[in-house]
Amino acid sequence: MRIHTHVRNGVAAMAITATLVGLTACGAGSRTNEGATEVECDYTMPEADTTVNVLAYNSSAIDPFTDTMVASCTRDNVTLLHDPIDFSGQVTKTTATLAGDTGTYDIIETYGFAVPEIASAGSIEPLDDFVTEYSEKYDLDALDEGMRSALSYDGQLYALPMQAQMYIMAYREDVFEDLGLEAPTSFEDMIDAAEVIREQGDIEYPIAMPWSATADISTNYQAAMNSEGADFISEDGEAQFTTEESRTALEGMKSLLPYMDPQVTTFDQPSVQQQMFNGSAAMAVMFSGRMNDLTLETNSALFEDFAFAAPPKVGAESPYLFSRLSVDGWAIPANTQLDKDMLFQMMASAVGEDASTAAVPAAYPAREGIVTDDSSRYAVAANNTIAETMPAPNHPASAAVTNAIRPVLVQVLLGQTDVDAGMQQMQDLADAAIDGL
Amino acid sequence: MRRREFWMLIGPSVLVMFGLLVVPLIRTVQWSFQQVSYGTPGTFVGLSNYTQALTDPRFGRAVFFTVFLTLVVTAIMLVVGYLVAIGVNNLTRLRPYILGAMLVAYVLPGVVGAVSFSWLFDQNFGGVLNLLIERLTGQSFLWFTDTWPNRVMVVAHTVWHLLPFAVLMILAGVQGVPNELREAARIDGANSWKMHVYVIIPTMRGIIGFVCLITIMDVLRTFDSLIPLSPQADAIGNESIMFYVFDTAFRDGSQQLGLGSAVNVLSIILILICLFPFIRDLLKEAKAKA
């Protein structure tokens, strides 16, 4: 019966481990809104018990808005529910909930890249009438015009902007000062600085960027094209991958590779943060939502040595910065069965002044005047970046085109495909994606 | 047992199996012949999804990698699992603690174990094993972007994750070998090697077949561990079939549910082909015992 003893002990070990794993998981994905800012959420109370399901990914920039909405708008007959989820999960669930006559969610977090596709399909509600009706009550005129434009399609607003992210460059001020270097303003400057830093000997790969082959790399390519004044898809709906701007962007990105970790195509934003925390990189460009972590003592002994600047341009004469403006906002699914007026007022409450103020410095709220130069160590960089980022309204085919070209882009950057051949392949794939819409 | 009692006892299981296995299977086969998006009825497209899958070089690479991983891991599991089981069987007081500690790797959620495992090779997160291997070999490896180093890492993780199951099963088999057989072999002059090859292993053939069956099924379904272990799996040819299905059918809001279903049907056929010898042997054994 020896095996019975083994099984008993094994089961005991499994039970203890499963309990520990379970407890850890509970801590990681809590529904609690403890510490959320309370604001007035003044909607007409429905007579029946009502549950409002909210879909929003968890991040330090989005959580303050979600927590404010859930904590402030849950009362009497109405309960708001929000389950923890990551960005990738939100994208998948958004697609599923917006399909068909009914969906799981009543309020969804969305972003400028996705709005044209789901708005053109009639999957989310236009909000202009609500904005007109409630503009004064919720001071909606204070929401940045550019961010409202980023969440509009065909002249109508489809999501109420809450916050935006833009690229920011973080660099090691101590290293730059010791070597007499200035914050780079072009890719060429970055390379010059990287060579000096490498010669000094401590940092072999001074440049860090999130070029993950399954996600971020296409956003970086788009930012590089934007710096040259072009986008993946032109205003008249034509793919732009065989243009000179596309070539300059690709060659600019390839020129940085020798100064980046050889495994950079597996690096997402947390990996780049980790490079900065470790001191294995001296300069990094990524979205502003990741910058607050660099300023926290709990994350790195180097936290005081990081300085922040607007990202460089691809070329010294490029018209715009190497940056993307990604605007997040709240939208109402067209297939929700709940009162849309009530849902709009919940969303408007969550982008109010108090909620927006509480979101700083983790977020850059859409409400004007909230982020001043003193708001955070990277506020000046954020304000400067917004001023010089190419306004790039998205196209309904943007997501499909981006997914289609990404594998070829990786091959081009890794040197597996020639630049010219890669540009043509991406053009063909993009044309097919646009035609298939 | 009366017919009524029989149906009362078996009914709930039949209902659950019908709802969670048969219905999704029928729907998967149906969708594999359709173009389907969420929330909309599918449109019949004949064999178009199958043609698309079978002519996609990426699917071919995914099948090759998945079959390679399955064969290598199953072979290592049997050899190492047997050796460890024999070692553990010879332990006395430490045995339950060693077994309990080994089971942690098996009960950990796959993706959690894979993330921790990937950090052992990731210089950015310490990379203890990477450092050790570099010191020992004098070479540096790109574990996440070079095809073969990445394959070695994925195989090592899969073995680490599944080995406790093989050890536990084989240990049970080893302890089930009758002492009379061992004594008879010893009297006939069998040394340790012959004892294992001609007595112990043939006696527990059924258990080894069962370990193979479960291992093959588990490895053919490899999916979540590749997210941390092989972040650019497609670009370096280390994408599994299930990862390919996820990427095609769901990722980034993709809605190619018909194509995903066709690949799933092809995967089921592949799994059945791989498992056929083991299922046949198990059925034969069951028949013989009956």
XYZ file of C-alpha atoms in Angstrom:
727
model
C 0.000 0.000 0.000
C 3.018 2.224 -0.330
C 1.535 3.985 -3.313
C -1.392 5.107 -1.146
C 1.044 6.950 1.085
C 2.567 8.648 -1.949
C -0.802 9.626 -3.303
C -1.910 10.980 0.095
C 1.250 13.045 0.470
C 1.127 14.143 -3.144
C -2.479 15.236 -2.846
C -1.658 17.155 0.327
C 1.201 18.942 -1.455
C -1.053 19.712 -4.425
C -3.783 21.062 -2.160
C -1.361 23.353 -0.315
C 0.162 24.590 -3.568
C -3.225 25.126 -5.206
C -4.388 27.098 -2.150
C -1.289 29.290 -2.262
C -1.655 29.842 -6.004
C -5.347 30.602 -5.527
C -4.662 33.124 -2.787
C -1.998 34.806 -4.889
C -4.381 34.992 -7.830
C -7.070 36.578 -5.639
C -4.641 39.289 -4.650
C -3.598 39.896 -8.242
C -7.063 40.406 -9.677
C -9.187 42.106 -7.129
C -12.544 43.739 -7.789
C -12.071 46.204 -4.957
C -12.318 49.961 -5.663
C -10.739 50.948 -2.385
C -9.318 54.461 -2.484
C -11.288 55.428 -5.604
C -12.229 59.073 -5.999
C -15.912 59.659 -5.242
C -17.699 62.022 -7.635
C -21.324 62.956 -8.225
C -22.994 60.477 -10.579
C -26.420 61.934 -11.121
C -28.423 59.704 -13.453
C -32.124 58.846 -13.373
C -32.491 55.781 -11.160
C -34.143 52.855 -12.972
C -37.056 51.184 -11.186
C -35.758 47.651 -11.582
C -32.512 46.272 -10.169
C -29.888 46.937 -12.816
C -26.385 45.623 -13.364
C -24.027 47.616 -15.565
C -21.107 45.546 -16.856
C -17.976 47.574 -17.558
C -15.149 46.355 -19.805
C -11.847 48.155 -19.246
C -8.309 46.809 -19.102
C -6.299 47.279 -15.953
C -3.382 49.702 -15.939
C -2.240 52.473 -13.644
C -3.492 55.011 -16.220
C -6.978 53.536 -16.757
C -7.760 52.214 -13.251
C -8.418 55.644 -11.633
C -11.181 56.366 -14.162
C -12.704 52.882 -13.945
C -12.553 52.854 -10.147
C -14.189 56.289 -9.949
C -17.029 55.179 -12.211
C -17.675 51.917 -10.387
C -17.393 53.405 -6.890
C -19.406 56.562 -7.590
C -22.185 55.255 -9.822
C -23.042 52.108 -7.840
C -26.000 52.990 -5.620
C -29.554 51.922 -4.778
C -30.855 49.687 -7.595
C -27.769 50.006 -9.773
C -24.602 47.951 -9.496
C -21.586 48.473 -11.725
C -19.395 45.413 -12.234
C -15.845 45.467 -13.503
C -13.656 42.370 -13.649
C -9.874 42.659 -13.952
C -8.587 42.037 -17.470
C -5.477 42.800 -19.515
C -5.377 44.779 -22.756
C -5.241 41.749 -25.016
C -8.268 40.261 -23.238
C -10.138 43.533 -23.647
C -9.526 43.515 -27.412
C -10.892 39.971 -27.741
C -13.895 40.606 -25.492
C -14.702 43.858 -27.302
C -14.956 41.978 -30.599
C -17.185 39.332 -29.035
C -19.500 41.640 -27.094
C -20.132 43.981 -30.024
C -21.199 41.154 -32.338
C -24.868 40.229 -32.580
C -28.018 41.704 -31.090
C -26.994 41.401 -27.456
C -23.681 41.650 -25.681
C -22.134 41.110 -22.263
C -20.978 44.674 -21.616
C -22.833 47.982 -21.306
C -19.875 50.365 -21.150
C -16.587 49.620 -22.900
C -13.184 51.234 -22.796
C -11.880 51.756 -26.313
C -9.156 53.735 -28.089
C -8.580 55.799 -31.193
C -7.072 52.961 -33.213
C -10.210 50.811 -32.802
C -12.931 53.473 -33.065
C -13.172 53.821 -36.887
C -13.604 50.067 -37.376
C -16.307 49.551 -34.741
C -17.987 52.898 -35.411
C -18.226 52.283 -39.160
C -19.801 48.899 -38.392
C -22.457 50.619 -36.248
C -21.330 48.676 -33.168
C -21.035 51.689 -30.845
C -23.353 54.622 -30.284
C -22.608 58.144 -31.568
C -22.449 60.459 -28.549
C -22.950 63.949 -30.044
C -26.559 64.349 -28.868
C -25.619 63.359 -25.323
C -22.634 65.716 -25.372
C -24.870 68.595 -26.445
C -27.376 67.787 -23.696
C -24.870 67.296 -20.868
C -22.002 69.548 -21.902
C -22.684 72.124 -19.222
C -23.550 69.662 -16.445
C -20.274 67.729 -16.824
C -18.164 70.541 -18.314
C -17.470 68.452 -21.401
C -16.127 71.424 -23.378
C -12.977 71.093 -21.277
C -12.160 67.779 -22.948
C -9.292 68.325 -25.373
C -10.473 68.962 -28.932
C -7.656 66.898 -30.473
C -8.499 63.912 -28.276
C -12.178 64.211 -29.140
C -11.175 64.226 -32.777
C -9.101 61.059 -32.242
C -12.221 59.277 -30.957
C -14.460 60.549 -33.757
C -15.356 58.921 -37.032
C -17.023 60.534 -40.011
C -17.561 63.747 -38.051
C -19.280 62.145 -35.051
C -17.902 61.487 -31.568
C -18.084 57.789 -30.618
C -16.165 57.670 -27.340
C -15.794 60.112 -24.469
C -12.032 60.723 -24.068
C -10.564 60.017 -20.636
C -6.792 60.014 -21.152
C -4.073 59.861 -23.755
C -0.672 58.321 -24.048
C 2.182 59.571 -26.168
C 5.786 58.449 -26.599
C 8.288 59.864 -24.142
C 12.012 59.325 -23.946
C 13.485 58.367 -20.584
C 17.253 58.569 -20.223
C 19.936 58.200 -17.578
C 20.713 61.787 -16.653
C 23.771 60.739 -14.627
C 25.310 58.846 -17.557
C 24.513 61.608 -20.060
C 25.927 64.319 -17.769
C 29.114 62.385 -17.027
C 29.752 61.951 -20.733
C 28.725 65.516 -21.668
C 25.752 64.332 -23.734
C 22.461 66.101 -24.421
C 19.071 64.405 -24.769
C 18.955 63.180 -28.421
C 16.598 64.929 -30.809
C 16.989 62.589 -33.795
C 17.799 58.914 -34.434
C 21.281 60.004 -35.533
C 21.775 61.749 -32.178
C 20.649 58.578 -30.419
C 23.231 56.532 -32.315
C 25.997 59.073 -31.564
C 25.090 59.029 -27.868
C 24.858 55.226 -27.860
C 28.356 54.924 -29.327
C 29.825 57.229 -26.677
C 28.014 55.352 -23.893
C 29.122 51.978 -25.261
C 32.752 53.115 -25.467
C 32.590 54.104 -21.827
C 32.088 50.390 -21.219
C 29.283 49.784 -18.711
C 26.286 49.583 -21.038
C 26.596 47.398 -24.120
C 23.125 48.083 -25.529
C 22.265 51.692 -24.586
C 19.015 52.003 -26.596
C 15.824 50.256 -25.427
C 12.488 50.199 -27.233
C 9.498 47.837 -27.123
C 9.770 46.080 -30.470
C 7.841 42.954 -29.574
C 7.200 41.032 -32.814
C 3.612 40.267 -31.850
C 2.464 43.761 -30.901
C 4.487 46.920 -30.281
C 6.770 46.756 -33.311
C 4.061 47.945 -35.709
C 3.214 50.904 -33.444
C 6.899 51.904 -33.526
C 6.956 51.660 -37.316
C 3.815 53.786 -37.494
C 5.425 56.339 -35.147
C 8.497 56.427 -37.404
C 6.317 56.987 -40.477
C 4.387 59.679 -38.590
C 7.673 61.423 -37.844
C 8.138 61.647 -41.613
C 4.597 62.994 -42.049
C 2.885 59.836 -43.377
C 0.725 57.073 -41.933
C -0.046 53.448 -42.842
C -3.186 54.580 -44.677
C -3.588 57.988 -46.325
C -6.618 60.207 -45.815
C -8.075 58.911 -49.086
C -7.762 55.309 -47.933
C -4.603 54.240 -49.825
C -1.889 52.083 -48.221
C 1.434 53.953 -47.895
C 4.027 51.202 -47.535
C 5.946 51.824 -50.762
C 6.452 55.549 -50.101
C 9.759 57.263 -49.319
C 8.443 57.982 -45.815
C 8.002 54.254 -45.275
C 11.551 53.547 -46.510
C 13.042 56.264 -44.271
C 11.121 54.873 -41.295
C 12.346 51.310 -41.914
C 15.928 52.349 -42.496
C 15.840 54.583 -39.419
C 14.608 51.702 -37.261
C 17.194 49.312 -38.703
C 19.965 51.832 -37.970
C 19.151 51.605 -34.227
C 19.330 47.801 -34.076
C 23.109 47.469 -33.449
C 22.670 49.504 -30.269
C 19.709 47.505 -28.954
C 19.570 44.137 -27.193
C 19.830 41.364 -29.847
C 16.522 39.944 -28.559
C 14.692 43.278 -28.853
C 11.940 41.745 -31.004
C 10.752 39.881 -27.901
C 10.662 42.997 -25.701
C 7.341 44.503 -24.687
C 7.056 47.668 -22.596
C 7.556 45.940 -19.197
C 10.774 44.393 -20.559
C 12.015 47.831 -21.597
C 11.132 49.191 -18.168
C 13.135 46.322 -16.705
C 16.152 47.272 -18.848
C 15.994 50.774 -17.407
C 15.456 49.504 -13.842
C 18.504 47.222 -14.206
C 20.689 49.887 -15.709
C 21.299 47.739 -18.792
C 20.021 50.535 -21.088
C 20.646 54.277 -20.987
C 17.712 55.593 -23.040
C 14.246 54.246 -23.813
C 11.260 55.424 -25.810
C 7.820 54.089 -24.880
C 4.300 55.236 -24.038
C 3.893 57.814 -21.251
C 1.749 55.415 -19.184
C 4.950 53.484 -18.415
C 6.952 56.488 -17.200
C 5.522 56.836 -13.704
C 6.969 53.433 -12.794
C 10.452 54.773 -13.530
C 10.032 57.486 -10.924
C 9.192 55.102 -8.071
C 11.851 54.209 -5.528
C 10.285 50.794 -5.007
C 11.059 49.795 -8.610
C 14.696 50.732 -9.057
C 17.685 52.088 -7.176
C 18.214 54.340 -10.210
C 14.838 56.081 -9.880
C 16.413 59.479 -9.188
C 18.764 59.215 -12.161
C 16.060 59.062 -14.832
C 15.276 62.223 -16.787
C 12.572 62.653 -19.401
C 12.350 64.401 -22.762
C 10.211 64.460 -25.871
C 11.151 61.551 -28.158
C 13.543 62.255 -31.044
C 12.561 62.723 -34.671
C 13.626 60.066 -37.163
C 15.701 62.589 -39.124
C 16.924 65.967 -37.928
C 14.641 67.637 -40.499
C 11.612 65.382 -40.004
C 8.377 67.345 -39.548
C 7.148 65.487 -36.452
C 8.455 63.567 -33.451
C 8.813 59.777 -33.374
C 5.531 59.418 -31.467
C 1.952 58.182 -31.532
C -0.940 59.724 -29.683
C -3.146 56.935 -28.344
C -6.383 58.247 -26.850
C -8.536 56.099 -24.554
C -12.205 56.747 -23.965
C -15.565 55.323 -22.902
C -18.099 54.059 -25.439
C -21.624 52.639 -25.335
C -22.190 49.393 -27.280
C -25.113 49.708 -29.691
C -26.458 46.346 -28.497
C -26.725 47.192 -24.792
C -30.237 46.727 -23.397
C -29.813 49.443 -20.751
C -30.786 53.111 -20.807
C -28.089 54.840 -22.875
C -28.735 58.194 -21.233
C -27.899 56.636 -17.856
C -24.752 55.010 -19.267
C -23.559 58.285 -20.799
C -23.906 60.110 -17.498
C -21.875 57.391 -15.775
C -19.125 57.853 -18.362
C -19.257 61.638 -18.112
C -18.912 61.442 -14.311
C -15.806 59.314 -14.707
C -14.019 61.883 -16.891
C -14.864 64.798 -14.607
C -12.331 67.132 -13.035
C -11.949 65.231 -9.754
C -11.449 61.864 -11.423
C -9.017 63.380 -13.924
C -7.007 65.124 -11.200
C -6.794 61.878 -9.226
C -5.439 60.058 -12.291
C -2.325 62.273 -12.465
C 0.589 61.454 -12.684
C -0.138 57.903 -13.894
C -2.341 59.225 -16.716
C -2.465 62.226 -19.010
C -6.169 63.128 -18.709
C -8.162 64.428 -21.651
C -9.465 67.302 -19.557
C -7.478 70.445 -20.382
C -5.343 72.106 -17.739
C -5.066 69.062 -15.495
C -1.482 68.240 -16.448
C 0.800 71.196 -15.764
C 4.572 71.262 -15.995
C 4.700 70.529 -12.253
C 2.364 67.506 -12.345
C 5.158 64.976 -12.674
C 8.808 64.637 -13.617
C 7.789 63.872 -17.211
C 4.930 66.373 -17.568
C 7.024 68.867 -19.566
C 8.103 66.077 -21.928
C 4.482 64.950 -22.311
C 3.228 68.458 -23.097
C 6.058 69.012 -25.592
C 5.379 65.662 -27.265
C 1.673 66.316 -27.730
C 2.479 69.603 -29.415
C 4.745 67.921 -31.981
C 3.013 64.585 -32.611
C 1.457 64.145 -36.033
C -2.337 64.176 -35.813
C -3.186 60.818 -37.374
C -6.856 59.976 -37.622
C -7.300 56.225 -37.985
C -9.056 54.355 -40.772
C -11.562 51.480 -40.410
C -8.934 49.164 -41.940
C -6.114 50.289 -39.595
C -6.337 47.233 -37.309
C -6.620 44.753 -40.185
C -3.713 46.349 -42.053
C -1.516 46.449 -38.946
C -2.126 42.768 -38.191
C -1.471 41.827 -41.823
C 1.859 43.636 -42.250
C 3.414 42.855 -38.847
C 5.107 39.516 -39.744
C 6.738 41.077 -42.829
C 7.857 44.095 -40.808
C 9.601 41.747 -38.365
C 11.345 39.963 -41.252
C 12.535 43.294 -42.680
C 13.925 44.502 -39.364
C 15.615 41.170 -38.663
C 17.230 41.298 -42.095
C 15.379 38.195 -43.325
C 13.661 40.241 -46.049
C 15.147 43.056 -48.118
C 13.684 46.544 -47.446
C 12.330 47.014 -50.983
C 10.822 43.535 -51.145
C 9.351 43.982 -47.662
C 7.790 47.328 -48.566
C 6.127 45.771 -51.617
C 4.909 42.751 -49.616
C 3.433 45.025 -46.956
C 1.777 47.137 -49.636
C 0.160 44.051 -51.198
C -1.018 42.733 -47.829
C -2.405 46.143 -46.870
C -4.208 46.542 -50.204
C -5.816 43.129 -49.701
C -6.855 44.032 -46.143
C -8.380 47.336 -47.284
C -10.189 45.607 -50.185
C -11.499 42.932 -47.827
C -13.160 45.469 -45.536
C -28.873 -2.918 -11.756
C -32.204 -1.851 -13.121
C -32.370 0.139 -16.328
C -33.844 3.149 -14.473
C -31.049 3.189 -11.897
C -28.495 2.827 -14.649
C -29.799 5.919 -16.495
C -30.148 7.918 -13.263
C -26.486 7.280 -12.466
C -25.066 7.725 -15.918
C -27.475 10.442 -17.103
C -25.702 13.514 -15.643
C -22.345 12.431 -17.102
C -23.910 11.821 -20.514
C -25.563 15.251 -20.420
C -22.337 17.026 -19.431
C -20.324 15.160 -22.068
C -22.940 15.896 -24.716
C -23.050 19.600 -23.817
C -19.341 20.186 -23.377
C -17.855 17.720 -25.864
C -20.288 16.590 -28.529
C -22.023 19.913 -29.227
C -18.755 21.925 -29.544
C -17.296 19.156 -31.720
C -20.284 19.205 -34.072
C -20.176 23.024 -34.172
C -16.424 22.997 -34.896
C -16.898 20.627 -37.843
C -19.835 22.719 -39.109
C -17.889 26.011 -38.832
C -14.890 24.506 -40.588
C -16.937 24.637 -43.799
C -18.154 28.189 -43.193
C -16.935 31.764 -43.001
C -17.949 32.797 -39.480
C -17.750 35.980 -37.423
C -18.996 36.497 -33.870
C -22.744 36.726 -33.503
C -23.560 36.138 -37.163
C -24.697 32.964 -38.939
C -21.921 31.424 -41.016
C -21.745 31.344 -44.794
C -20.943 28.005 -46.462
C -17.553 28.179 -48.217
C -16.928 24.499 -48.930
C -13.333 23.359 -48.433
C -11.941 26.899 -48.658
C -10.825 26.985 -44.983
C -9.065 23.636 -45.350
C -7.359 24.769 -48.557
C -6.252 27.992 -46.899
C -4.837 26.136 -43.875
C -3.118 23.404 -45.867
C -1.480 25.874 -48.277
C -0.293 28.211 -45.507
C 3.434 27.573 -44.901
C 2.942 28.893 -41.368
C 0.534 26.011 -40.614
C 3.100 23.553 -41.997
C 5.760 25.011 -39.692
C 3.355 24.795 -36.741
C 2.606 21.106 -37.460
C 6.325 20.306 -37.773
C 7.197 22.058 -34.515
C 4.284 20.502 -32.611
C 5.091 16.968 -33.782
C 8.808 17.526 -33.082
C 8.035 18.781 -29.565
C 5.680 15.856 -28.918
C 8.165 13.189 -30.020
C 11.135 14.661 -28.163
C 9.245 15.389 -24.952
C 7.542 11.967 -24.893
C 10.875 10.179 -25.385
C 12.584 12.223 -22.652
C 9.602 11.793 -20.315
C 9.731 8.012 -20.607
C 13.490 7.696 -20.087
C 13.935 10.371 -17.413
C 10.579 9.551 -15.791
C 11.596 5.896 -15.443
C 15.037 6.732 -14.038
C 13.646 9.216 -11.530
C 10.881 6.792 -10.513
C 13.456 4.066 -9.851
C 15.556 6.549 -7.867
C 12.576 7.747 -5.837
C 11.487 4.135 -5.232
C 14.798 3.478 -3.535
C 14.330 6.388 -1.152
C 12.796 5.810 2.265
C 11.787 8.736 4.488
C 12.525 11.422 1.902
C 10.267 9.868 -0.747
C 6.979 11.667 0.050
C 8.724 15.032 0.350
C 10.538 14.611 -2.976
C 7.287 13.592 -4.660
C 5.366 16.488 -3.073
C 8.025 18.994 -4.175
C 8.020 17.607 -7.723
C 4.260 17.946 -7.982
C 4.486 21.716 -7.545
C 5.710 21.997 -11.149
C 2.717 19.922 -12.315
C -0.025 21.793 -10.440
C 1.263 25.301 -11.195
C -0.847 27.054 -13.862
C 1.046 26.541 -17.132
C 1.612 30.183 -17.907
C 2.832 30.995 -14.373
C 5.392 28.201 -14.486
C 6.430 29.225 -17.994
C 6.995 32.860 -16.995
C 9.170 31.792 -14.041
C 11.029 29.329 -16.251
C 11.631 31.975 -18.933
C 13.238 34.268 -16.347
C 15.911 31.608 -15.722
C 17.106 32.270 -19.278
C 16.288 35.974 -19.535
C 19.240 38.201 -18.760
C 16.852 41.073 -18.193
C 15.323 39.246 -15.223
C 18.480 37.726 -13.760
C 18.843 34.765 -16.127
C 20.589 32.435 -13.664
C 20.658 29.411 -15.982
C 21.699 31.568 -18.929
C 24.624 32.872 -16.891
C 25.608 29.383 -15.757
C 25.492 27.977 -19.305
C 27.522 30.929 -20.595
C 30.175 30.328 -17.922
C 30.305 26.593 -18.626
C 30.370 26.745 -22.421
C 31.968 30.126 -23.015
C 29.201 30.818 -25.539
C 26.218 33.123 -25.339
C 22.852 31.955 -26.612
C 19.877 33.974 -27.838
C 17.303 31.806 -26.095
C 14.268 33.733 -27.305
C 15.166 34.672 -30.875
C 17.323 31.796 -32.197
C 15.325 28.784 -33.330
C 17.266 25.896 -31.781
C 18.196 27.416 -28.411
C 14.539 28.392 -28.106
C 13.441 24.838 -28.946
C 15.776 23.482 -26.269
C 14.265 25.871 -23.732
C 10.668 24.984 -24.697
C 11.438 21.241 -24.511
C 13.144 21.695 -21.109
C 10.144 23.579 -19.749
C 7.616 21.063 -21.066
C 9.560 18.164 -19.533
C 9.906 20.071 -16.219
C 6.168 20.720 -16.175
C 4.975 17.213 -17.097
C 7.664 14.992 -15.584
C 6.042 14.650 -12.124
C 3.000 12.988 -13.690
C 5.178 10.437 -15.510
C 7.233 9.779 -12.390
C 4.157 9.211 -10.236
C 2.544 6.851 -12.736
C 5.732 4.880 -13.430
C 6.472 4.676 -9.699
C 3.042 3.153 -9.163
C 3.827 0.686 -11.980
C 7.236 -0.231 -10.539
C 5.700 -0.895 -7.128
C 3.032 -3.016 -8.770
C 5.551 -5.516 -10.184
C 5.131 -8.719 -8.093
C 8.092 -9.580 -5.876
C 7.804 -13.230 -6.975
C 8.724 -12.216 -10.520
C 11.798 -10.278 -9.347
C 12.914 -13.167 -7.101
C 12.467 -15.669 -9.926
C 14.548 -13.484 -12.231
C 17.278 -13.124 -9.610
C 17.382 -16.909 -9.097
C 17.740 -17.259 -12.880
C 20.799 -14.966 -12.668
C 19.339 -11.748 -14.064
C 21.489 -8.706 -13.349
C 20.037 -5.257 -12.666
C 19.939 -4.241 -16.357
C 18.175 -7.463 -17.418
C 15.786 -7.156 -14.487
C 14.616 -3.760 -15.795
C 14.591 -4.660 -19.507
C 13.061 -8.152 -19.320
C 10.979 -8.098 -16.142
C 9.956 -4.685 -14.807
C 9.341 -2.750 -18.051
C 7.354 -5.507 -19.841
C 5.220 -6.006 -16.716
C 4.195 -2.337 -16.641
C 3.683 -1.970 -20.392
C 0.109 -0.798 -19.867
C 1.182 2.043 -17.587
C 3.922 3.138 -19.989
C 1.320 3.186 -22.769
C -0.956 5.311 -20.576
C 1.883 7.775 -19.802
C 2.599 8.052 -23.549
C -1.091 8.626 -24.287
C -1.484 11.443 -21.759
C 1.880 13.030 -22.608
C 1.143 13.077 -26.334
C -2.283 14.621 -25.725
C -0.829 17.261 -23.375
C 2.082 18.236 -25.624
C -0.009 18.380 -28.798
C -2.132 20.987 -26.998
C 0.858 23.211 -26.060
C -0.297 26.803 -26.082
C -0.026 29.178 -23.122
C 3.565 28.323 -22.203
C 4.753 29.644 -25.572
C 3.562 33.173 -24.800
C 6.432 33.847 -22.347
C 8.836 31.213 -23.673
C 8.708 32.030 -27.369
C 7.455 35.612 -27.830
C 8.189 35.582 -31.568
C 7.292 31.929 -32.120
C 5.977 32.456 -35.646
C 9.095 34.304 -36.859
C 11.462 31.542 -35.690
C 9.305 28.527 -36.600
C 8.464 27.551 -33.019
C 4.728 28.109 -33.112
C 2.456 25.270 -31.961
C -0.755 24.330 -33.749
C -2.909 25.639 -30.889
C -0.989 28.926 -30.873
C -1.565 29.202 -34.623
C -5.296 28.619 -34.108
C -5.472 31.300 -31.405
C -3.491 33.772 -33.482
C -5.611 33.174 -36.563
C -9.027 32.971 -34.989
C -8.960 35.351 -32.029
C -5.880 37.510 -31.589
C -6.150 41.303 -31.976
C -9.858 41.078 -32.671
C -9.426 38.630 -35.551
C -12.647 36.809 -36.426
C -11.547 33.920 -38.651
C -13.527 31.373 -36.653
C -14.083 29.174 -39.738
C -10.378 28.891 -40.492
C -9.646 28.292 -36.804
C -12.251 25.510 -36.750
C -10.757 23.871 -39.856
C -7.322 23.842 -38.226
C -8.905 22.344 -35.096
C -10.471 19.526 -37.138
C -7.089 18.848 -38.766
C -5.517 18.855 -35.268
C -8.046 16.299 -34.028
C -7.160 14.043 -36.965
C -3.439 14.476 -36.197
C -4.014 13.677 -32.509
C -5.978 10.537 -33.399
C -3.194 9.395 -35.742
C -0.582 9.929 -33.025
C -2.660 8.167 -30.389
C -3.929 5.278 -32.521
C -1.276 2.691 -31.492
C -1.753 3.427 -27.801
C -5.548 3.408 -27.927
C -5.455 0.115 -29.855
C -3.114 -1.471 -27.262
C -5.223 -0.255 -24.339
C -8.379 -1.653 -25.931
C -6.650 -4.976 -26.612
C -5.457 -5.151 -23.008
C -8.912 -4.334 -21.666
C -10.444 -7.005 -23.935
C -7.902 -9.597 -22.818
C -8.626 -8.889 -19.142
C -12.360 -9.118 -19.763
